[in-house]
Short mmCIF file of C-alpha atoms in Angstrom, two decimals:
data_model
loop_
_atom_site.label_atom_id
_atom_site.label_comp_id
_atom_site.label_asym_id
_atom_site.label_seq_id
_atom_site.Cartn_x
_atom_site.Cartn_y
_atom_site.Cartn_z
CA UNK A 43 63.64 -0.82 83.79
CA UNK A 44 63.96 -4.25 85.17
CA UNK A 45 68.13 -3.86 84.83
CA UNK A 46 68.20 -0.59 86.32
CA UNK A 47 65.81 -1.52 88.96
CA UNK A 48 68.42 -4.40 89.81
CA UNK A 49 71.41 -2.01 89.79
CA UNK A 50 70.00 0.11 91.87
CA UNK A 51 69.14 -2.44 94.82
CA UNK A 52 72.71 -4.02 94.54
CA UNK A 53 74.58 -0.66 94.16
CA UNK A 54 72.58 0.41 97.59
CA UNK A 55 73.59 -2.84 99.26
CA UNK A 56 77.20 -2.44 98.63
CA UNK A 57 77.14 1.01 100.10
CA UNK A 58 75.01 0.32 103.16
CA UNK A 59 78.00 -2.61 103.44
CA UNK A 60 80.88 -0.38 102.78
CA UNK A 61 79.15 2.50 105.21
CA UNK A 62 79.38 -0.45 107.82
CA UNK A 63 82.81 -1.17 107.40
CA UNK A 64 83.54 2.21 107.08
CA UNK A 65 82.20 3.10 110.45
CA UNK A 66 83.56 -0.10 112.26
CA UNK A 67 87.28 1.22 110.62
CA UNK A 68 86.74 4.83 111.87
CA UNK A 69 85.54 3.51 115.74
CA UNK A 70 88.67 1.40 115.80
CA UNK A 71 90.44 4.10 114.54
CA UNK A 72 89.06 6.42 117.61
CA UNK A 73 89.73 3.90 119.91
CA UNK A 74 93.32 3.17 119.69
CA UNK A 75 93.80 6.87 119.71
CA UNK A 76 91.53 7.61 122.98
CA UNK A 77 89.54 9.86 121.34
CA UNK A 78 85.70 9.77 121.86
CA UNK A 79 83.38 10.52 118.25
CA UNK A 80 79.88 9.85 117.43
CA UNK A 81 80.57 9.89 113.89
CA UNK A 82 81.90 6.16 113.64
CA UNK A 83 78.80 4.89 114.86
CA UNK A 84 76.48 7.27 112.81
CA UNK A 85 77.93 5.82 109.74
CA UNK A 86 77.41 2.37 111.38
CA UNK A 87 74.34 2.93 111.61
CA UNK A 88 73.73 4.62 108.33
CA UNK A 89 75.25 1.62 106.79
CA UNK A 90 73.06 -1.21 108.75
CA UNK A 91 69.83 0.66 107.80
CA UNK A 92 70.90 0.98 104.08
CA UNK A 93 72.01 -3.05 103.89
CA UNK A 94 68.76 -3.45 106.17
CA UNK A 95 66.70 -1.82 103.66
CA UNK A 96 68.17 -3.62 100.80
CA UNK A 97 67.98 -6.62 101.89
CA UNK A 98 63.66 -6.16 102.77
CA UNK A 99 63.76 -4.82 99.37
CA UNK A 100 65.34 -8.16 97.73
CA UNK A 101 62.94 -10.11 99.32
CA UNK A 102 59.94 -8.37 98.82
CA UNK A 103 60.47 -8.63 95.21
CA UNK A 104 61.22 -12.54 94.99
CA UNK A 105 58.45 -13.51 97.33
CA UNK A 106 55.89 -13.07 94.77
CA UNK A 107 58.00 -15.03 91.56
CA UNK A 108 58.21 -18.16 94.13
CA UNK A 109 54.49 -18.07 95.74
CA UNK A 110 52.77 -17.72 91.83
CA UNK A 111 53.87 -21.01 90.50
CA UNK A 112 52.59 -22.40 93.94
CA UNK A 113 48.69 -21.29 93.66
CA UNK A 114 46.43 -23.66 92.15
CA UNK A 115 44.27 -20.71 91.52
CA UNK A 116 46.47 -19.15 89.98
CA UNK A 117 47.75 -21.98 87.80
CA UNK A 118 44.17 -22.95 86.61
CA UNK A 119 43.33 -19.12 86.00
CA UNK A 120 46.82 -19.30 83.51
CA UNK A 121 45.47 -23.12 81.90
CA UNK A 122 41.90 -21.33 81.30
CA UNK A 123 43.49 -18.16 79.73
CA UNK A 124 46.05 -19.98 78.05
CA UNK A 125 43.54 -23.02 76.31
CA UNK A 126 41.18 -20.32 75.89
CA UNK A 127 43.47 -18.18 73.53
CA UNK A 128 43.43 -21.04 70.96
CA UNK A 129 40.18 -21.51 70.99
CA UNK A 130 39.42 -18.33 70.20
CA UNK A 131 41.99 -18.27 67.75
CA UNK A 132 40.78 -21.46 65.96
CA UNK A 133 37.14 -19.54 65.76
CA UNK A 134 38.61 -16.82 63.91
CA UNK A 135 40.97 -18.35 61.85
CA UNK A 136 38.52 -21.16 60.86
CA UNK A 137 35.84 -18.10 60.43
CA UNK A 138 37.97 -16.15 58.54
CA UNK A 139 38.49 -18.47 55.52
CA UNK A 140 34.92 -19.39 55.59
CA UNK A 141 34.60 -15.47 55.09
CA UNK A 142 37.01 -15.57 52.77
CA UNK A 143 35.25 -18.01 50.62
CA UNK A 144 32.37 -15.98 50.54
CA UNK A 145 33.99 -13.63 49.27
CA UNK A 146 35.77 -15.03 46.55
CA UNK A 147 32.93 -16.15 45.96
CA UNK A 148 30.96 -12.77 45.26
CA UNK A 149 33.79 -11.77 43.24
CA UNK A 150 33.93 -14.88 40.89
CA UNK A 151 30.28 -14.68 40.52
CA UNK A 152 30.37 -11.12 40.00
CA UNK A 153 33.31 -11.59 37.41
CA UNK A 154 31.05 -14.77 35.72
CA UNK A 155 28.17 -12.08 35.49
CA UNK A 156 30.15 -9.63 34.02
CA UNK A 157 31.89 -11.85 31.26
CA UNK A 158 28.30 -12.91 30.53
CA UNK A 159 27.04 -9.37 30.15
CA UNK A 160 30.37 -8.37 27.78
CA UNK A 161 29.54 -11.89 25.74
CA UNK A 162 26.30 -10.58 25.17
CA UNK A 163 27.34 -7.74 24.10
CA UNK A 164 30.15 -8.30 21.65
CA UNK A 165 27.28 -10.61 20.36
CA UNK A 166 24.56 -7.95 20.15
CA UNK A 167 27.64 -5.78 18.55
CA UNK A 168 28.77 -8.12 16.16
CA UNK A 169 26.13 -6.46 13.57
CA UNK A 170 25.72 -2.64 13.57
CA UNK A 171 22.63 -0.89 12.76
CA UNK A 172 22.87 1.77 10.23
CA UNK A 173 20.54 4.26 8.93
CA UNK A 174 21.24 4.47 4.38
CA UNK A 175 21.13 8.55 4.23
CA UNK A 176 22.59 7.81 0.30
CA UNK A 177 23.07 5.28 -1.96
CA UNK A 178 26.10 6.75 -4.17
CA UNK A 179 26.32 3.33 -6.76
CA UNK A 180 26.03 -0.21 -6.57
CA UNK A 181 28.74 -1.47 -3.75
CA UNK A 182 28.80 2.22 -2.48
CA UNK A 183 26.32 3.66 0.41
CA UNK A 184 26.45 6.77 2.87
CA UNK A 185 25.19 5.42 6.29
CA UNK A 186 24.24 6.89 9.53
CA UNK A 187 26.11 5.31 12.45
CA UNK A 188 25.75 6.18 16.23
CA UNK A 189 24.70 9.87 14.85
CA UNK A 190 27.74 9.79 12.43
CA UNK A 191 27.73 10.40 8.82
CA UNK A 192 29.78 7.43 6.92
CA UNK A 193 30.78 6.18 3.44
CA UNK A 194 30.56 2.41 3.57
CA UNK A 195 32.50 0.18 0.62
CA UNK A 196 31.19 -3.06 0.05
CA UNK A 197 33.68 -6.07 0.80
CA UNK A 198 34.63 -8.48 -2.02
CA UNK A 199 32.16 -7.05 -4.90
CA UNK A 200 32.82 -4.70 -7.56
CA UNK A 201 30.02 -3.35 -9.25
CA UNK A 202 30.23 -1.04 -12.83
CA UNK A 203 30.70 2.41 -12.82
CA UNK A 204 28.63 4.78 -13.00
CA UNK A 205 30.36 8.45 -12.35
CA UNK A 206 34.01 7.26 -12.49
CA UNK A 207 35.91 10.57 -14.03
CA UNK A 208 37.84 8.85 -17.07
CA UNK A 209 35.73 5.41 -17.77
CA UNK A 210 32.14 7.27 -16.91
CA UNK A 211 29.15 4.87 -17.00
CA UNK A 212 29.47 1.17 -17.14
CA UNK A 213 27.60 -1.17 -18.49
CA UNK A 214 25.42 -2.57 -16.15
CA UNK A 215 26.16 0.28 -13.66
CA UNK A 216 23.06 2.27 -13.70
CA UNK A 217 21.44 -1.26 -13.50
CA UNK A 218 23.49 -2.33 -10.15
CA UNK A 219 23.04 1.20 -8.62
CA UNK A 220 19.58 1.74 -9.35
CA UNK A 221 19.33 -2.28 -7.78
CA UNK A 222 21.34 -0.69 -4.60
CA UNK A 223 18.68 2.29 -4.25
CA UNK A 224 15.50 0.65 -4.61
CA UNK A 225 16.69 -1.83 -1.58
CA UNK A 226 18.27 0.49 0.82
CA UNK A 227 16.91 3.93 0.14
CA UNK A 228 15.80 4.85 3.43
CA UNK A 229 16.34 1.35 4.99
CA UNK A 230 18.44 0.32 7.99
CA UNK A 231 20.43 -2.08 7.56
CA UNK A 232 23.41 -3.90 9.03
CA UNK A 233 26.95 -4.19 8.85
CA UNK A 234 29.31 -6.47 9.80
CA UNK A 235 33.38 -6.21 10.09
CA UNK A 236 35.68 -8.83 9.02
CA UNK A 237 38.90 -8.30 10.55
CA UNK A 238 39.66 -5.13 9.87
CA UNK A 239 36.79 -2.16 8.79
CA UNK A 240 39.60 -0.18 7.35
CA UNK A 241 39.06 3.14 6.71
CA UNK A 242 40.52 2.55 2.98
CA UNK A 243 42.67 5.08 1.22
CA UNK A 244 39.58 7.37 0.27
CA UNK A 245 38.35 7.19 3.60
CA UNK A 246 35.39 4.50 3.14
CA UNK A 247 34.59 1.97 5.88
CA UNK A 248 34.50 -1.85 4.91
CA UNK A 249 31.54 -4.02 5.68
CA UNK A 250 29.29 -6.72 4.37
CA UNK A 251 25.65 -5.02 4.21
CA UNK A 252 22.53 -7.21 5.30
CA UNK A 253 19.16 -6.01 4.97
CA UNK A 254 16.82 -8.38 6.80
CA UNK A 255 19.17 -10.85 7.35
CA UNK A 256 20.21 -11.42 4.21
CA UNK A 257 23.17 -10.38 2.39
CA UNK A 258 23.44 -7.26 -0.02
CA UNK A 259 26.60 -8.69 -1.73
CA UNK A 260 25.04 -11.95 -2.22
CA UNK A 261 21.96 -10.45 -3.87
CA UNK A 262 23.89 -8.38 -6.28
CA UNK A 263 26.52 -11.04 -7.13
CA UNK A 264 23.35 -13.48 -8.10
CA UNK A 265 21.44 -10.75 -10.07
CA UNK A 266 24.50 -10.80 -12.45
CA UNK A 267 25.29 -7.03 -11.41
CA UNK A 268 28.58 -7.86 -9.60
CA UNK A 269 31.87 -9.34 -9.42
CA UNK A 270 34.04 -10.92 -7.00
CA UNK A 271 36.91 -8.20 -6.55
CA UNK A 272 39.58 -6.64 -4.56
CA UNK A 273 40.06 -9.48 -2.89
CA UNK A 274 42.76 -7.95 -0.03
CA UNK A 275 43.71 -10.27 3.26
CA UNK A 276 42.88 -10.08 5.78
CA UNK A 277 39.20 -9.53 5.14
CA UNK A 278 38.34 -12.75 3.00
CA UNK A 279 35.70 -14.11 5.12
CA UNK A 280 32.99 -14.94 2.48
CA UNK A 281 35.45 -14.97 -0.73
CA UNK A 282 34.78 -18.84 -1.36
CA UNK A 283 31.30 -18.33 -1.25
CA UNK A 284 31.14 -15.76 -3.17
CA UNK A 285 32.58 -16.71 -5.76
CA UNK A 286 29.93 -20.06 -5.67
CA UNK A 287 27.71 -17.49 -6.41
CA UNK A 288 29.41 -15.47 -8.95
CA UNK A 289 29.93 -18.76 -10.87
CA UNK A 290 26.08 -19.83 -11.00
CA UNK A 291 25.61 -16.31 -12.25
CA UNK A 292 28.30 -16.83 -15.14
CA UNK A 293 26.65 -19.94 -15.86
CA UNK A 294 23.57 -18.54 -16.26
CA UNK A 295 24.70 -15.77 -18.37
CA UNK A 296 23.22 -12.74 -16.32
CA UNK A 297 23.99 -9.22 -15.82
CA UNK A 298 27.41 -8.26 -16.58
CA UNK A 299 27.72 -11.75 -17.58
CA UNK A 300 25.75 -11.71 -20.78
CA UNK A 301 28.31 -9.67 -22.62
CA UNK A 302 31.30 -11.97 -23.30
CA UNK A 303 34.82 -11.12 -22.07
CA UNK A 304 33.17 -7.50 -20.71
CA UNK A 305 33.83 -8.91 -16.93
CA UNK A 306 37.37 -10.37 -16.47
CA UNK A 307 39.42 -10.93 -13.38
CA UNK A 308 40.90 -7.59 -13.82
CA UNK A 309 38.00 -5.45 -14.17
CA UNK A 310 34.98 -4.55 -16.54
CA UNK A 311 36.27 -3.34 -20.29
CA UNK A 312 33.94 -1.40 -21.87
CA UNK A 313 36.07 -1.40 -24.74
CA UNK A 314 34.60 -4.90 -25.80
CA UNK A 315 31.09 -4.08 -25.20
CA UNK A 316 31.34 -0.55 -27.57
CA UNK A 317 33.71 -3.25 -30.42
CA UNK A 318 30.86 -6.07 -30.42
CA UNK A 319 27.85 -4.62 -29.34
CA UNK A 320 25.37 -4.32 -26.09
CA UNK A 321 24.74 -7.95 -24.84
CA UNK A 322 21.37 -9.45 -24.82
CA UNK A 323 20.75 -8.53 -21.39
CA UNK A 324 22.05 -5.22 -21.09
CA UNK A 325 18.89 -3.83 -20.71
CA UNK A 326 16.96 -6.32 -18.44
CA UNK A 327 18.88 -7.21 -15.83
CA UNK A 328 18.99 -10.42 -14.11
CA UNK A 329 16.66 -12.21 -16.88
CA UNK A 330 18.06 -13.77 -19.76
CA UNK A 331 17.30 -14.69 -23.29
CA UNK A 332 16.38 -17.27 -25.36
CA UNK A 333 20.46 -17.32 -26.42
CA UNK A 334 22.42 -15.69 -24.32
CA UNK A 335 26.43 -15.23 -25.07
CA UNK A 336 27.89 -16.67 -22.08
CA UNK A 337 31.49 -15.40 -20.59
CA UNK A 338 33.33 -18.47 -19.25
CA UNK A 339 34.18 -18.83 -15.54
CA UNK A 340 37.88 -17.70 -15.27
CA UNK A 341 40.02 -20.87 -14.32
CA UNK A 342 40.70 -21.18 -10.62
CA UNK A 343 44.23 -20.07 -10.44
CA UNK A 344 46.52 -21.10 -7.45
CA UNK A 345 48.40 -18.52 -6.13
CA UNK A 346 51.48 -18.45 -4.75
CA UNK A 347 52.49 -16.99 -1.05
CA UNK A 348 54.52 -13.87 -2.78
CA UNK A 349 51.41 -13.03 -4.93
CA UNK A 350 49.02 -13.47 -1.85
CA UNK A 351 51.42 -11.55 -0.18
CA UNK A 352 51.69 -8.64 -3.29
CA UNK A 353 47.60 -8.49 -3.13
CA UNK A 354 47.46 -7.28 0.71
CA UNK A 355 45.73 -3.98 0.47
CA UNK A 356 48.58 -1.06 1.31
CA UNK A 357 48.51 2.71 1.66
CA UNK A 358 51.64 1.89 -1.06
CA UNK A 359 51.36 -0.92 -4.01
CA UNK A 360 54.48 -0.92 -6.04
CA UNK A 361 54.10 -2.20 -9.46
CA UNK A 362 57.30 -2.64 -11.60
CA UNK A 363 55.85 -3.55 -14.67
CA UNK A 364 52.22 -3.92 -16.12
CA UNK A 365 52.75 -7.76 -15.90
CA UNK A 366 53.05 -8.39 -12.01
CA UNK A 367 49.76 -6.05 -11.89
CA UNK A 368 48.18 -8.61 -13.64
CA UNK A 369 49.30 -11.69 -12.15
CA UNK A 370 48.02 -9.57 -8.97
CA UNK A 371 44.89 -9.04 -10.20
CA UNK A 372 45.35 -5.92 -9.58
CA UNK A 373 45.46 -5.01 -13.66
CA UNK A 374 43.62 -2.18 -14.79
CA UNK A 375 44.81 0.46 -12.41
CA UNK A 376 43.07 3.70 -12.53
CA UNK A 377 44.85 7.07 -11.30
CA UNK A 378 44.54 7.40 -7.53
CA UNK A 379 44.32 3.68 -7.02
CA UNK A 380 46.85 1.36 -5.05
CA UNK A 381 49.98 0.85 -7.67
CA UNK A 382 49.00 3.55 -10.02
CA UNK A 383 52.28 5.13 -11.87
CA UNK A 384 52.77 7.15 -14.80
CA UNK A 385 54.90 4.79 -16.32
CA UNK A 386 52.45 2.12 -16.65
CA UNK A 387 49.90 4.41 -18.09
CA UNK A 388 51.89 5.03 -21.77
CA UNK A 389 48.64 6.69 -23.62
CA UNK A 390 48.26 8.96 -20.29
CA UNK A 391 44.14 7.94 -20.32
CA UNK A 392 44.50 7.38 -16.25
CA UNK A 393 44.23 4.29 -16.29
CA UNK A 394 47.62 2.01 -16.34
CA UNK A 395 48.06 -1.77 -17.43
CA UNK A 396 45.20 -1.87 -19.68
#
């Protein structure tokens, strides 16, 4: 607007010039030729007024640029507007972090108060509460979690059978599952994971079972009615002391213990107990006899990575011969079980590697 504006008021000097000029030419004109027109001087005219105009116009509009920067009002109204803007600008900005702050300040105690609160409760959840609807054998138990019906396995332990389809009953089984019922029938207890809570390959979750703070495992691996088995990383949490346990119990000659060579790292074999004869405690568990016929500890073997490795529990165990199932501990393997083939099982009894 300003450019136009300035156009404009030049453009209408010029012409109020030019009509000057213009009218001067055309009366000089007239003259010379003796002829007598009012039109020269009209245009004269029209031209002063327009340059006239014009030039009022120009300085109208500088007269007020020049006489600003001479008012000490005015000048001290600018200063006070112009220090006054910082100020204010200072305030704000020197508000703003201090609102800032605040903030941040709600929001890291609100995120403190919240990590707090999910602490507390991966703590609280670190055991689960379980209602025992069933107690199906001695490391076996149907549970009732959050509403859900559940099979929970027992990690590390291995206790007899007592309704397995080709060995049936165990010695010692009815003991360890009869052991099971009278202490959870009914009961809640609690579980805890290790790293993994599987589901295993018949569906079972995996947990270590406390009833009153103490441990269900422990209990049955000191009462002679367990062993330290399937032994499968990454859950290995207790396995050292576990086997502490398990080797007091040998030492004493309880449980599944009294019968020599009936529990081996491989399983229980029944097959020694019907050759030699029902052990001295066979039919009271957990107390011994004046003699009784001691199994010795299996040797601590060290294992290699690749055998640590072959051990990790799988939906798929490959096997290819009877003696890497052994030296995997793995040895026997029943049908349905990790590894199982029909090639390892020669009599066809369902159960390989024997």
């Amino acid at each position: 607007m300003a450019v136009l504006s300035w156009l404009f008021n030049n453009i209408v000097g010029v012409l109020g010039i030019a009509f000057a000029i213009w009218g001067i030419y055309e009366w000089n004109i007239n003259r010379k030729l003796g002829a007598k027109s009012k039109v020269p001087g009209v245009i004269v005219a029209i031209g002063v007024i327009v340059a006239s105009a014009w030039f009022i116009g120009s300085e109208s509009n500088t007269v007020p640029s020049t006489s600003t920067p001479a008012s000490p009002k005015g000048s001290l109204t600018a200063n006070k507007t112009d220090t006054s803007r910082p100020e204010t600008q200072s305030v704000a900005t020197n508000t703003a972090p201090a609102q800032s702050n605040a903030s941040n300040t709600g929001v890291n105690n609100s995120a403190q108060e919240a990590t707090k609160t999910q602490s507390k409760a991966v703590t609280g959840s670190a055991l689960i509460s379980a209602k025992v609807l069933e107690v199906i054998d001695g490391d076996t138990i149907k549970v009732s979690i959050n509403g859900k019906e559940e099979t929970v396995r027992m990690l590390l332990v291995d206790t007899p059978e007592t309704k397995h389809p080709q060995l049936g009953e165990q010695p010692f089984g009815k003991e360890a599952s009869n052991f099971t019922k009278q202490l959870l029938s009914g009961k809640t207890v609690q579980l805890e994971q290790d790293v993994n809570n599987g589901p295993d390959k018949y569906g079972r979750l995996l947990y270590y079972v406390y009833l009153d703070g103490k441990s269900v495992q422990e209990q049955l691996l000191e009462k002679g009615l367990a062993r330290v088995a399937y032994v499968y990383v990454p859950n290995v949490k207790y396995v050292d002391k576990y086997r502490e346990i398990q080797a007091k119990a040998q030492q004493a000659g309880v449980g599944i213990w009294s019968i020599e060579n009936y529990a081996q790292e491989d399983g229980f074999h029944s097959e020694v107990v019907k050759k030699n004869g029902p052990g001295p405690d066979q039919k009271t568990t957990g107390a011994k006899s004046p003699q009784p016929v001691k199994s010795q500890p299996a040797p601590a073997q060290t294992k290699t990575p690749e055998q640590i490795q072959q051990e990790v529990h799988q939906e798929y165990v490959f096997f290819n011969n009877c003696s890497e199932a052994r030296a995997a501990g793995a040895a026997p393997i029943y049908r349905g079980e990790p590894g199982y083939r029909s090639k390892l099982d020669r009599d066809n009894d369902g159960v390989a590697c024997e």
